Amino acid sequence: MASVSFPDLDRAVEEMLRVLVPCQSRDWQVRAGSLDWTCRATAEHLAHDLLAYAGQVSARPATAYLPLDLTVRAGATIPDVLRVVAACGGLLSSAIATAGPGARGWHWGPTDPTGFAALGMTEVLVHTYDIAQGLAEPWRPPGPLCVTVLSRLFPDAPAGDPAGVLLWCTGRAALDDRPRRTSWRMRAALE
């Protein structure tokens, strides 16, 4: 099982900001790639997931997700929303950095900090892709970050270009002779 850590997550968040900050004046009410959400709603969802993962690492529940939700105020600007996403990424990174290797939270089973780092990275990479698609910004997730999450969350992923494989594994694109997936499962829990 691949080792993923908070610096990997930090790099993914930095890449998201590098790609999306220059696009913050565009129309974020357009659909985010193939999702049913707008680009703004996708960014808010991303922030929520990062915060939820930080809560799981910190509280270490054994059987379910904590009953919390993140609400970004309706009047928040897109620069504000991106700062919220970055803040939630920082909270998850900090939670991972301070958790011992034996710490376990719940994500469809007992999941260690490396699993939550990989989950957070995947959310950042694929939702940055979704938003970039909606904003007509040509971008694909960086190969080295994709390799990291593929080896941790998708151990049965096929060989190929890491970005293309991650996009296929998460239902964003077809891959060679494989049609686009309509469902998938990230294997973060230790079995």
mmCIF file of C-alpha atoms in Angstrom, residues 24-131:
data_model
loop_
_atom_site.group_PDB
_atom_site.id
_atom_site.type_symbol
_atom_site.label_atom_id
_atom_site.label_comp_id
_atom_site.label_asym_id
_atom_site.label_seq_id
_atom_site.Cartn_x
_atom_site.Cartn_y
_atom_site.Cartn_z
ATOM 1 C CA GLN A 24 -11.829 33.439 -10.376
ATOM 2 C CA SER A 25 -13.355 36.283 -12.416
ATOM 3 C CA ARG A 26 -15.063 33.866 -14.848
ATOM 4 C CA ASP A 27 -18.663 32.684 -14.557
ATOM 5 C CA TRP A 28 -18.665 30.002 -11.852
ATOM 6 C CA GLN A 29 -22.398 29.373 -12.276
ATOM 7 C CA VAL A 30 -21.680 27.190 -15.324
ATOM 8 C CA ARG A 31 -21.758 23.430 -15.002
ATOM 9 C CA ALA A 32 -18.530 21.836 -13.740
ATOM 10 C CA GLY A 33 -17.502 19.470 -16.509
ATOM 11 C CA SER A 34 -19.732 16.406 -16.589
ATOM 12 C CA LEU A 35 -21.174 17.036 -13.111
ATOM 13 C CA ASP A 36 -24.672 18.323 -12.418
ATOM 14 C CA TRP A 37 -23.213 20.958 -10.077
ATOM 15 C CA THR A 38 -21.995 24.427 -10.951
ATOM 16 C CA CYS A 39 -18.312 25.239 -10.627
ATOM 17 C CA ARG A 40 -19.067 27.172 -7.435
ATOM 18 C CA ALA A 41 -21.117 24.312 -5.930
ATOM 19 C CA THR A 42 -18.318 21.892 -6.823
ATOM 20 C CA ALA A 43 -15.758 24.058 -5.014
ATOM 21 C CA GLU A 44 -18.067 24.257 -1.980
ATOM 22 C CA HIS A 45 -18.493 20.457 -2.073
ATOM 23 C CA LEU A 46 -14.710 20.073 -2.215
ATOM 24 C CA ALA A 47 -14.304 22.270 0.870
ATOM 25 C CA HIS A 48 -16.949 20.228 2.675
ATOM 26 C CA ASP A 49 -15.240 16.931 1.887
ATOM 27 C CA LEU A 50 -11.838 18.183 3.039
ATOM 28 C CA LEU A 51 -13.359 19.428 6.302
ATOM 29 C CA ALA A 52 -15.265 16.167 6.794
ATOM 30 C CA TYR A 53 -12.065 14.161 6.296
ATOM 31 C CA ALA A 54 -10.249 16.407 8.809
ATOM 32 C CA GLY A 55 -13.029 15.716 11.302
ATOM 33 C CA GLN A 56 -12.716 11.977 10.765
ATOM 34 C CA VAL A 57 -8.949 12.038 11.323
ATOM 35 C CA SER A 58 -9.290 14.242 14.420
ATOM 36 C CA ALA A 59 -12.309 12.639 16.120
ATOM 37 C CA ARG A 60 -11.512 9.062 15.035
ATOM 38 C CA PRO A 61 -15.077 7.736 14.906
ATOM 39 C CA ALA A 62 -15.221 3.979 14.392
ATOM 40 C CA THR A 63 -18.527 3.506 12.598
ATOM 41 C CA ALA A 64 -19.780 6.599 10.760
ATOM 42 C CA TYR A 65 -19.120 10.102 9.554
ATOM 43 C CA LEU A 66 -19.491 12.946 12.028
ATOM 44 C CA PRO A 67 -22.857 14.720 11.653
ATOM 45 C CA LEU A 68 -21.446 17.962 10.316
ATOM 46 C CA ASP A 69 -21.843 20.010 7.177
ATOM 47 C CA LEU A 70 -19.980 23.011 5.844
ATOM 48 C CA THR A 71 -22.041 25.905 4.564
ATOM 49 C CA VAL A 72 -20.366 28.606 2.528
ATOM 50 C CA ARG A 73 -22.376 31.822 2.788
ATOM 51 C CA ALA A 74 -24.361 32.672 -0.324
ATOM 52 C CA GLY A 75 -22.730 36.106 -0.577
ATOM 53 C CA ALA A 76 -19.185 34.743 -0.543
ATOM 54 C CA THR A 77 -17.162 35.702 -3.603
ATOM 55 C CA ILE A 78 -15.272 33.110 -5.648
ATOM 56 C CA PRO A 79 -11.962 34.272 -4.105
ATOM 57 C CA ASP A 80 -13.620 33.684 -0.702
ATOM 58 C CA VAL A 81 -14.763 30.210 -1.767
ATOM 59 C CA LEU A 82 -11.256 29.315 -2.919
ATOM 60 C CA ARG A 83 -9.863 30.520 0.419
ATOM 61 C CA VAL A 84 -12.398 28.279 2.191
ATOM 62 C CA VAL A 85 -11.256 25.300 0.098
ATOM 63 C CA ALA A 86 -7.605 26.090 0.883
ATOM 64 C CA ALA A 87 -8.415 26.477 4.597
ATOM 65 C CA CYS A 88 -10.205 23.120 4.701
ATOM 66 C CA GLY A 89 -7.272 21.531 2.881
ATOM 67 C CA GLY A 90 -4.991 23.042 5.519
ATOM 68 C CA LEU A 91 -7.161 21.640 8.311
ATOM 69 C CA LEU A 92 -7.002 18.162 6.798
ATOM 70 C CA SER A 93 -3.246 18.477 6.284
ATOM 71 C CA SER A 94 -2.769 19.553 9.911
ATOM 72 C CA ALA A 95 -4.954 16.731 11.198
ATOM 73 C CA ILE A 96 -2.936 14.208 9.188
ATOM 74 C CA ALA A 97 0.384 15.728 10.302
ATOM 75 C CA THR A 98 -0.512 15.425 13.991
ATOM 76 C CA ALA A 99 -2.217 12.020 13.876
ATOM 77 C CA GLY A 100 -0.087 9.053 14.769
ATOM 78 C CA PRO A 101 0.272 6.224 12.251
ATOM 79 C CA GLY A 102 -2.033 4.077 14.388
ATOM 80 C CA ALA A 103 -4.873 6.624 14.260
ATOM 81 C CA ARG A 104 -8.039 5.425 12.551
ATOM 82 C CA GLY A 105 -11.102 7.299 11.384
ATOM 83 C CA TRP A 106 -14.043 5.945 9.446
ATOM 84 C CA HIS A 107 -14.443 5.962 5.678
ATOM 85 C CA TRP A 108 -16.427 2.812 4.900
ATOM 86 C CA GLY A 109 -14.185 1.037 7.392
ATOM 87 C CA PRO A 110 -11.161 1.916 9.542
ATOM 88 C CA THR A 111 -8.981 4.328 7.589
ATOM 89 C CA ASP A 112 -5.537 5.577 8.540
ATOM 90 C CA PRO A 113 -4.167 9.101 7.972
ATOM 91 C CA THR A 114 -2.551 8.086 4.667
ATOM 92 C CA GLY A 115 -5.945 6.963 3.414
ATOM 93 C CA PHE A 116 -7.478 10.310 4.297
ATOM 94 C CA ALA A 117 -4.577 12.129 2.637
ATOM 95 C CA ALA A 118 -5.210 10.140 -0.555
ATOM 96 C CA LEU A 119 -8.969 10.744 -0.334
ATOM 97 C CA GLY A 120 -8.389 14.479 0.035
ATOM 98 C CA MET A 121 -5.931 14.533 -2.842
ATOM 99 C CA THR A 122 -8.343 12.676 -5.101
ATOM 100 C CA GLU A 123 -11.155 15.108 -4.289
ATOM 101 C CA VAL A 124 -8.873 18.073 -4.998
ATOM 102 C CA LEU A 125 -7.533 16.661 -8.264
ATOM 103 C CA VAL A 126 -10.781 15.459 -9.800
ATOM 104 C CA HIS A 127 -12.867 18.449 -8.724
ATOM 105 C CA THR A 128 -10.199 20.864 -9.948
ATOM 106 C CA TYR A 129 -10.473 19.001 -13.248
ATOM 107 C CA ASP A 130 -14.275 19.301 -13.182
ATOM 108 C CA ILE A 131 -14.137 23.036 -12.459
#
